[in-house]
């Protein structure tokens, strides 16, 4: 019996990806970075799961997520690097389904030879993306730089883990939380659980149980809980539009403009094109429903496109080109629980980006 378990454990370690457990969902592991706060752990391959999906994630030795590039001649190819948070990284998408991968595929279909790189990191703010660009641009050649901005978190600067807060110092972004301890989103678990989770056999067994999540989700939908979840998301997103117009959030708007101004100046000096691509979970909500959600507020009604239009105004002021896929995205293109793009939504957005790149 013991020998059988040992053989099964060895087989599991040989044939299956590792899976890391964090809180109630499975997210990718990170490493501490004194400037950026955290980065994806290099050379990691595993599953990212929750009630909406179970997807494969591959992080290369360079710390970037794997991209399925289709190139006729890599030596003569141009390059486009994508920065951003979960929308660019591809929360809920397999490696080949992410927006950078799909843009590369679409461009190859047009006969264009452009290599796409995915420098998106879950939960990052605009300042972190700029700092990461500054680091990568020192040793890499990029022709186009695409920043996928999340219109909720990135404006409020409400990034996960140790994103910290940033300030300008002599036209340089400075992270104010450099001395913080390494980030961890791992839950506090018992010694028994730690021992179990060190076993690949246990992890594989647990992951296959989690693959029944769609069945569980079906039961949840029948119970009506999914409607409550969606309503909660609708309210959270719509309330953001209220706070995005108050005096406190004005500082976040100023910070965003500072970041984009520096980014534009640097890309111009390096003869690279900076392109802004907005994404928003608010696209899950149609105009009529948004009006109903905001009508209860005593201050008056709010425009669902307010944040998008203001981002465009800042981009225009800084002479940054915007590729806006919002007209192509619908409610059905989003995961209900997760609020990110499904594979078909990412494909549509990527096709639009490729057509306008």
PDB file of N, CA and C in Angstrom, residues 75-151:
ATOM      1  N   UNK A  75      13.663  36.666 -36.823  1.00  0.00           N
ATOM      2  CA  UNK A  75      14.790  37.601 -36.910  1.00  0.00           C
ATOM      3  C   UNK A  75      14.384  38.941 -37.513  1.00  0.00           C
ATOM      4  N   UNK A  76      13.394  38.918 -38.402  1.00  0.00           N
ATOM      5  CA  UNK A  76      12.961  40.148 -39.075  1.00  0.00           C
ATOM      6  C   UNK A  76      11.646  40.689 -38.522  1.00  0.00           C
ATOM      7  N   UNK A  77      11.244  40.209 -37.366  1.00  0.00           N
ATOM      8  CA  UNK A  77       9.943  40.608 -36.833  1.00  0.00           C
ATOM      9  C   UNK A  77      10.035  41.894 -36.026  1.00  0.00           C
ATOM     10  N   UNK A  78       8.908  42.635 -36.010  1.00  0.00           N
ATOM     11  CA  UNK A  78       8.774  43.759 -35.089  1.00  0.00           C
ATOM     12  C   UNK A  78       8.307  43.187 -33.751  1.00  0.00           C
ATOM     13  N   UNK A  79       8.264  44.029 -32.734  1.00  0.00           N
ATOM     14  CA  UNK A  79       7.817  43.532 -31.435  1.00  0.00           C
ATOM     15  C   UNK A  79       6.841  44.506 -30.793  1.00  0.00           C
ATOM     16  N   UNK A  80       5.860  43.941 -30.110  1.00  0.00           N
ATOM     17  CA  UNK A  80       4.879  44.731 -29.362  1.00  0.00           C
ATOM     18  C   UNK A  80       4.779  44.123 -27.971  1.00  0.00           C
ATOM     19  N   UNK A  81       4.948  44.945 -26.941  1.00  0.00           N
ATOM     20  CA  UNK A  81       4.868  44.441 -25.573  1.00  0.00           C
ATOM     21  C   UNK A  81       3.635  45.028 -24.888  1.00  0.00           C
ATOM     22  N   UNK A  82       2.896  44.168 -24.198  1.00  0.00           N
ATOM     23  CA  UNK A  82       1.653  44.553 -23.531  1.00  0.00           C
ATOM     24  C   UNK A  82       1.882  44.646 -22.022  1.00  0.00           C
ATOM     25  N   UNK A  83       1.515  45.784 -21.450  1.00  0.00           N
ATOM     26  CA  UNK A  83       1.566  45.977 -20.002  1.00  0.00           C
ATOM     27  C   UNK A  83       0.137  46.148 -19.487  1.00  0.00           C
ATOM     28  N   UNK A  84      -0.057  45.892 -18.196  1.00  0.00           N
ATOM     29  CA  UNK A  84      -1.384  46.057 -17.621  1.00  0.00           C
ATOM     30  C   UNK A  84      -1.579  45.137 -16.437  1.00  0.00           C
ATOM     31  N   UNK A  85      -2.838  44.972 -16.038  1.00  0.00           N
ATOM     32  CA  UNK A  85      -3.114  44.093 -14.908  1.00  0.00           C
ATOM     33  C   UNK A  85      -3.772  42.808 -15.387  1.00  0.00           C
ATOM     34  N   UNK A  86      -4.819  42.358 -14.708  1.00  0.00           N
ATOM     35  CA  UNK A  86      -5.394  41.042 -14.987  1.00  0.00           C
ATOM     36  C   UNK A  86      -5.997  40.904 -16.376  1.00  0.00           C
ATOM     37  N   UNK A  87      -6.513  42.005 -16.953  1.00  0.00           N
ATOM     38  CA  UNK A  87      -7.093  41.909 -18.295  1.00  0.00           C
ATOM     39  C   UNK A  87      -6.020  41.551 -19.319  1.00  0.00           C
ATOM     40  N   UNK A  88      -4.837  42.129 -19.182  1.00  0.00           N
ATOM     41  CA  UNK A  88      -3.744  41.825 -20.106  1.00  0.00           C
ATOM     42  C   UNK A  88      -3.096  40.491 -19.753  1.00  0.00           C
ATOM     43  N   UNK A  89      -2.839  40.267 -18.464  1.00  0.00           N
ATOM     44  CA  UNK A  89      -2.238  38.998 -18.044  1.00  0.00           C
ATOM     45  C   UNK A  89      -3.077  37.828 -18.544  1.00  0.00           C
ATOM     46  N   UNK A  90      -4.386  37.978 -18.443  1.00  0.00           N
ATOM     47  CA  UNK A  90      -5.281  36.930 -18.913  1.00  0.00           C
ATOM     48  C   UNK A  90      -5.894  36.125 -17.789  1.00  0.00           C
ATOM     49  N   UNK A  91      -6.498  36.807 -16.828  1.00  0.00           N
ATOM     50  CA  UNK A  91      -7.204  36.137 -15.740  1.00  0.00           C
ATOM     51  C   UNK A  91      -8.373  35.357 -16.336  1.00  0.00           C
ATOM     52  N   UNK A  92      -8.359  34.023 -16.180  1.00  0.00           N
ATOM     53  CA  UNK A  92      -9.427  33.192 -16.730  1.00  0.00           C
ATOM     54  C   UNK A  92      -9.172  32.702 -18.135  1.00  0.00           C
ATOM     55  N   UNK A  93      -7.942  32.891 -18.636  1.00  0.00           N
ATOM     56  CA  UNK A  93      -7.606  32.501 -20.009  1.00  0.00           C
ATOM     57  C   UNK A  93      -6.372  31.604 -20.026  1.00  0.00           C
ATOM     58  N   UNK A  94      -6.375  30.598 -20.891  1.00  0.00           N
ATOM     59  CA  UNK A  94      -5.174  29.810 -21.133  1.00  0.00           C
ATOM     60  C   UNK A  94      -4.125  30.674 -21.827  1.00  0.00           C
ATOM     61  N   UNK A  95      -2.882  30.226 -21.824  1.00  0.00           N
ATOM     62  CA  UNK A  95      -1.792  31.011 -22.416  1.00  0.00           C
ATOM     63  C   UNK A  95      -2.102  31.456 -23.842  1.00  0.00           C
ATOM     64  N   UNK A  96      -2.645  30.544 -24.630  1.00  0.00           N
ATOM     65  CA  UNK A  96      -2.900  30.844 -26.044  1.00  0.00           C
ATOM     66  C   UNK A  96      -4.165  31.680 -26.249  1.00  0.00           C
ATOM     67  N   UNK A  97      -4.934  31.918 -25.169  1.00  0.00           N
ATOM     68  CA  UNK A  97      -6.177  32.690 -25.281  1.00  0.00           C
ATOM     69  C   UNK A  97      -6.031  34.136 -24.820  1.00  0.00           C
ATOM     70  N   UNK A  98      -4.895  34.494 -24.241  1.00  0.00           N
ATOM     71  CA  UNK A  98      -4.715  35.857 -23.737  1.00  0.00           C
ATOM     72  C   UNK A  98      -4.749  36.858 -24.880  1.00  0.00           C
ATOM     73  N   UNK A  99      -4.977  38.111 -24.555  1.00  0.00           N
ATOM     74  CA  UNK A  99      -5.052  39.147 -25.587  1.00  0.00           C
ATOM     75  C   UNK A  99      -3.751  39.269 -26.377  1.00  0.00           C
ATOM     76  N   UNK A 100      -2.558  39.289 -25.739  1.00  0.00           N
ATOM     77  CA  UNK A 100      -1.325  39.330 -26.537  1.00  0.00           C
ATOM     78  C   UNK A 100      -1.196  38.146 -27.496  1.00  0.00           C
ATOM     79  N   UNK A 101      -1.561  36.937 -27.044  1.00  0.00           N
ATOM     80  CA  UNK A 101      -1.502  35.758 -27.916  1.00  0.00           C
ATOM     81  C   UNK A 101      -2.469  35.891 -29.082  1.00  0.00           C
ATOM     82  N   UNK A 102      -3.685  36.339 -28.802  1.00  0.00           N
ATOM     83  CA  UNK A 102      -4.698  36.470 -29.845  1.00  0.00           C
ATOM     84  C   UNK A 102      -4.369  37.598 -30.821  1.00  0.00           C
ATOM     85  N   UNK A 103      -3.742  38.669 -30.328  1.00  0.00           N
ATOM     86  CA  UNK A 103      -3.314  39.752 -31.228  1.00  0.00           C
ATOM     87  C   UNK A 103      -2.257  39.230 -32.192  1.00  0.00           C
ATOM     88  N   UNK A 104      -1.297  38.455 -31.679  1.00  0.00           N
ATOM     89  CA  UNK A 104      -0.256  37.880 -32.536  1.00  0.00           C
ATOM     90  C   UNK A 104      -0.858  36.982 -33.608  1.00  0.00           C
ATOM     91  N   UNK A 105      -1.833  36.166 -33.202  1.00  0.00           N
ATOM     92  CA  UNK A 105      -2.493  35.267 -34.152  1.00  0.00           C
ATOM     93  C   UNK A 105      -3.230  36.057 -35.230  1.00  0.00           C
ATOM     94  N   UNK A 106      -3.941  37.105 -34.809  1.00  0.00           N
ATOM     95  CA  UNK A 106      -4.691  37.928 -35.765  1.00  0.00           C
ATOM     96  C   UNK A 106      -3.755  38.646 -36.732  1.00  0.00           C
ATOM     97  N   UNK A 107      -2.644  39.154 -36.225  1.00  0.00           N
ATOM     98  CA  UNK A 107      -1.683  39.867 -37.075  1.00  0.00           C
ATOM     99  C   UNK A 107      -1.035  38.932 -38.085  1.00  0.00           C
ATOM    100  N   UNK A 108      -0.753  37.705 -37.651  1.00  0.00           N
ATOM    101  CA  UNK A 108      -0.139  36.742 -38.573  1.00  0.00           C
ATOM    102  C   UNK A 108      -1.092  36.401 -39.705  1.00  0.00           C
ATOM    103  N   UNK A 109      -2.402  36.413 -39.401  1.00  0.00           N
ATOM    104  CA  UNK A 109      -3.396  36.165 -40.439  1.00  0.00           C
ATOM    105  C   UNK A 109      -3.446  37.265 -41.471  1.00  0.00           C
ATOM    106  N   UNK A 110      -2.973  38.451 -41.086  1.00  0.00           N
ATOM    107  CA  UNK A 110      -2.906  39.586 -42.013  1.00  0.00           C
ATOM    108  C   UNK A 110      -1.552  39.672 -42.708  1.00  0.00           C
ATOM    109  N   UNK A 111      -0.693  38.676 -42.439  1.00  0.00           N
ATOM    110  CA  UNK A 111       0.628  38.672 -43.059  1.00  0.00           C
ATOM    111  C   UNK A 111       1.640  39.553 -42.362  1.00  0.00           C
ATOM    112  N   UNK A 112       1.288  40.052 -41.153  1.00  0.00           N
ATOM    113  CA  UNK A 112       2.217  40.915 -40.411  1.00  0.00           C
ATOM    114  C   UNK A 112       3.088  40.068 -39.486  1.00  0.00           C
ATOM    115  N   UNK A 113       4.339  40.452 -39.381  1.00  0.00           N
ATOM    116  CA  UNK A 113       5.309  39.685 -38.609  1.00  0.00           C
ATOM    117  C   UNK A 113       5.657  40.448 -37.326  1.00  0.00           C
ATOM    118  N   UNK A 114       4.767  40.390 -36.329  1.00  0.00           N
ATOM    119  CA  UNK A 114       4.968  41.138 -35.090  1.00  0.00           C
ATOM    120  C   UNK A 114       4.936  40.177 -33.905  1.00  0.00           C
ATOM    121  N   UNK A 115       6.015  40.178 -33.142  1.00  0.00           N
ATOM    122  CA  UNK A 115       6.102  39.338 -31.951  1.00  0.00           C
ATOM    123  C   UNK A 115       5.471  40.069 -30.774  1.00  0.00           C
ATOM    124  N   UNK A 116       4.527  39.421 -30.092  1.00  0.00           N
ATOM    125  CA  UNK A 116       3.835  40.042 -28.958  1.00  0.00           C
ATOM    126  C   UNK A 116       4.323  39.437 -27.641  1.00  0.00           C
ATOM    127  N   UNK A 117       4.552  40.291 -26.656  1.00  0.00           N
ATOM    128  CA  UNK A 117       5.010  39.859 -25.340  1.00  0.00           C
ATOM    129  C   UNK A 117       3.987  40.278 -24.287  1.00  0.00           C
ATOM    130  N   UNK A 118       3.795  39.427 -23.283  1.00  0.00           N
ATOM    131  CA  UNK A 118       2.803  39.682 -22.242  1.00  0.00           C
ATOM    132  C   UNK A 118       3.498  40.036 -20.928  1.00  0.00           C
ATOM    133  N   UNK A 119       3.537  41.340 -20.614  1.00  0.00           N
ATOM    134  CA  UNK A 119       4.132  41.813 -19.359  1.00  0.00           C
ATOM    135  C   UNK A 119       3.052  42.235 -18.371  1.00  0.00           C
ATOM    136  N   UNK A 120       1.837  41.711 -18.552  1.00  0.00           N
ATOM    137  CA  UNK A 120       0.760  42.006 -17.615  1.00  0.00           C
ATOM    138  C   UNK A 120       0.980  41.288 -16.292  1.00  0.00           C
ATOM    139  N   UNK A 121       0.586  41.921 -15.193  1.00  0.00           N
ATOM    140  CA  UNK A 121       0.727  41.327 -13.859  1.00  0.00           C
ATOM    141  C   UNK A 121      -0.569  41.570 -13.084  1.00  0.00           C
ATOM    142  N   UNK A 122      -1.085  40.525 -12.473  1.00  0.00           N
ATOM    143  CA  UNK A 122      -2.344  40.620 -11.738  1.00  0.00           C
ATOM    144  C   UNK A 122      -2.286  41.710 -10.669  1.00  0.00           C
ATOM    145  N   UNK A 123      -3.287  42.601 -10.682  1.00  0.00           N
ATOM    146  CA  UNK A 123      -3.447  43.570  -9.610  1.00  0.00           C
ATOM    147  C   UNK A 123      -2.566  44.793  -9.661  1.00  0.00           C
ATOM    148  N   UNK A 124      -1.836  44.995 -10.752  1.00  0.00           N
ATOM    149  CA  UNK A 124      -0.901  46.122 -10.796  1.00  0.00           C
ATOM    150  C   UNK A 124      -1.577  47.455 -11.100  1.00  0.00           C
ATOM    151  N   UNK A 125      -0.934  48.528 -10.654  1.00  0.00           N
ATOM    152  CA  UNK A 125      -1.388  49.893 -10.916  1.00  0.00           C
ATOM    153  C   UNK A 125      -0.622  50.464 -12.106  1.00  0.00           C
ATOM    154  N   UNK A 126      -1.037  51.612 -12.645  1.00  0.00           N
ATOM    155  CA  UNK A 126      -0.320  52.235 -13.771  1.00  0.00           C
ATOM    156  C   UNK A 126       1.143  52.522 -13.455  1.00  0.00           C
ATOM    157  N   UNK A 127       1.433  52.982 -12.234  1.00  0.00           N
ATOM    158  CA  UNK A 127       2.817  53.314 -11.883  1.00  0.00           C
ATOM    159  C   UNK A 127       3.702  52.073 -11.899  1.00  0.00           C
ATOM    160  N   UNK A 128       3.183  50.952 -11.419  1.00  0.00           N
ATOM    161  CA  UNK A 128       3.959  49.714 -11.467  1.00  0.00           C
ATOM    162  C   UNK A 128       4.242  49.304 -12.907  1.00  0.00           C
ATOM    163  N   UNK A 129       3.246  49.443 -13.770  1.00  0.00           N
ATOM    164  CA  UNK A 129       3.437  49.095 -15.181  1.00  0.00           C
ATOM    165  C   UNK A 129       4.519  49.969 -15.813  1.00  0.00           C
ATOM    166  N   UNK A 130       4.519  51.264 -15.481  1.00  0.00           N
ATOM    167  CA  UNK A 130       5.546  52.172 -16.011  1.00  0.00           C
ATOM    168  C   UNK A 130       6.930  51.782 -15.508  1.00  0.00           C
ATOM    169  N   UNK A 131       7.045  51.494 -14.214  1.00  0.00           N
ATOM    170  CA  UNK A 131       8.331  51.091 -13.650  1.00  0.00           C
ATOM    171  C   UNK A 131       8.839  49.801 -14.296  1.00  0.00           C
ATOM    172  N   UNK A 132       7.925  48.888 -14.559  1.00  0.00           N
ATOM    173  CA  UNK A 132       8.295  47.621 -15.204  1.00  0.00           C
ATOM    174  C   UNK A 132       8.762  47.877 -16.633  1.00  0.00           C
ATOM    175  N   UNK A 133       8.081  48.787 -17.317  1.00  0.00           N
ATOM    176  CA  UNK A 133       8.514  49.159 -18.669  1.00  0.00           C
ATOM    177  C   UNK A 133       9.933  49.723 -18.636  1.00  0.00           C
ATOM    178  N   UNK A 134      10.193  50.614 -17.683  1.00  0.00           N
ATOM    179  CA  UNK A 134      11.526  51.215 -17.584  1.00  0.00           C
ATOM    180  C   UNK A 134      12.594  50.149 -17.377  1.00  0.00           C
ATOM    181  N   UNK A 135      12.267  49.138 -16.599  1.00  0.00           N
ATOM    182  CA  UNK A 135      13.229  48.055 -16.359  1.00  0.00           C
ATOM    183  C   UNK A 135      13.449  47.212 -17.611  1.00  0.00           C
ATOM    184  N   UNK A 136      12.367  46.805 -18.244  1.00  0.00           N
ATOM    185  CA  UNK A 136      12.485  45.921 -19.406  1.00  0.00           C
ATOM    186  C   UNK A 136      13.055  46.625 -20.631  1.00  0.00           C
ATOM    187  N   UNK A 137      12.773  47.919 -20.764  1.00  0.00           N
ATOM    188  CA  UNK A 137      13.220  48.643 -21.960  1.00  0.00           C
ATOM    189  C   UNK A 137      14.726  48.859 -21.987  1.00  0.00           C
ATOM    190  N   UNK A 138      15.386  48.692 -20.850  1.00  0.00           N
ATOM    191  CA  UNK A 138      16.833  48.872 -20.800  1.00  0.00           C
ATOM    192  C   UNK A 138      17.580  47.770 -21.540  1.00  0.00           C
ATOM    193  N   UNK A 139      16.962  46.605 -21.639  1.00  0.00           N
ATOM    194  CA  UNK A 139      17.666  45.474 -22.260  1.00  0.00           C
ATOM    195  C   UNK A 139      16.864  44.792 -23.367  1.00  0.00           C
ATOM    196  N   UNK A 140      15.766  45.395 -23.782  1.00  0.00           N
ATOM    197  CA  UNK A 140      14.946  44.795 -24.839  1.00  0.00           C
ATOM    198  C   UNK A 140      14.557  45.828 -25.885  1.00  0.00           C
ATOM    199  N   UNK A 141      14.311  45.344 -27.083  1.00  0.00           N
ATOM    200  CA  UNK A 141      13.878  46.199 -28.189  1.00  0.00           C
ATOM    201  C   UNK A 141      12.372  46.030 -28.372  1.00  0.00           C
ATOM    202  N   UNK A 142      11.645  47.134 -28.282  1.00  0.00           N
ATOM    203  CA  UNK A 142      10.202  47.114 -28.513  1.00  0.00           C
ATOM    204  C   UNK A 142       9.860  48.175 -29.549  1.00  0.00           C
ATOM    205  N   UNK A 143       9.010  47.825 -30.497  1.00  0.00           N
ATOM    206  CA  UNK A 143       8.552  48.817 -31.477  1.00  0.00           C
ATOM    207  C   UNK A 143       7.266  49.490 -31.013  1.00  0.00           C
ATOM    208  N   UNK A 144       6.390  48.701 -30.387  1.00  0.00           N
ATOM    209  CA  UNK A 144       5.117  49.235 -29.898  1.00  0.00           C
ATOM    210  C   UNK A 144       4.936  48.845 -28.435  1.00  0.00           C
ATOM    211  N   UNK A 145       4.417  49.791 -27.653  1.00  0.00           N
ATOM    212  CA  UNK A 145       4.154  49.555 -26.234  1.00  0.00           C
ATOM    213  C   UNK A 145       2.663  49.764 -26.003  1.00  0.00           C
ATOM    214  N   UNK A 146       1.967  48.712 -25.599  1.00  0.00           N
ATOM    215  CA  UNK A 146       0.522  48.787 -25.392  1.00  0.00           C
ATOM    216  C   UNK A 146       0.235  48.676 -23.898  1.00  0.00           C
ATOM    217  N   UNK A 147      -0.466  49.661 -23.370  1.00  0.00           N
ATOM    218  CA  UNK A 147      -0.855  49.617 -21.958  1.00  0.00           C
ATOM    219  C   UNK A 147      -2.354  49.388 -21.859  1.00  0.00           C
ATOM    220  N   UNK A 148      -2.743  48.227 -21.343  1.00  0.00           N
ATOM    221  CA  UNK A 148      -4.153  47.907 -21.134  1.00  0.00           C
ATOM    222  C   UNK A 148      -4.593  48.389 -19.770  1.00  0.00           C
ATOM    223  N   UNK A 149      -5.337  49.476 -19.736  1.00  0.00           N
ATOM    224  CA  UNK A 149      -5.716  50.095 -18.464  1.00  0.00           C
ATOM    225  C   UNK A 149      -7.090  49.618 -18.013  1.00  0.00           C
ATOM    226  N   UNK A 150      -7.176  49.162 -16.763  1.00  0.00           N
ATOM    227  CA  UNK A 150      -8.459  48.772 -16.173  1.00  0.00           C
ATOM    228  C   UNK A 150      -9.120  50.027 -15.626  1.00  0.00           C
ATOM    229  N   UNK A 151     -10.291  50.355 -16.111  1.00  0.00           N
ATOM    230  CA  UNK A 151     -10.915  51.642 -15.799  1.00  0.00           C
ATOM    231  C   UNK A 151     -11.431  51.747 -14.367  1.00  0.00           C
TER     232      UNK A 151
END
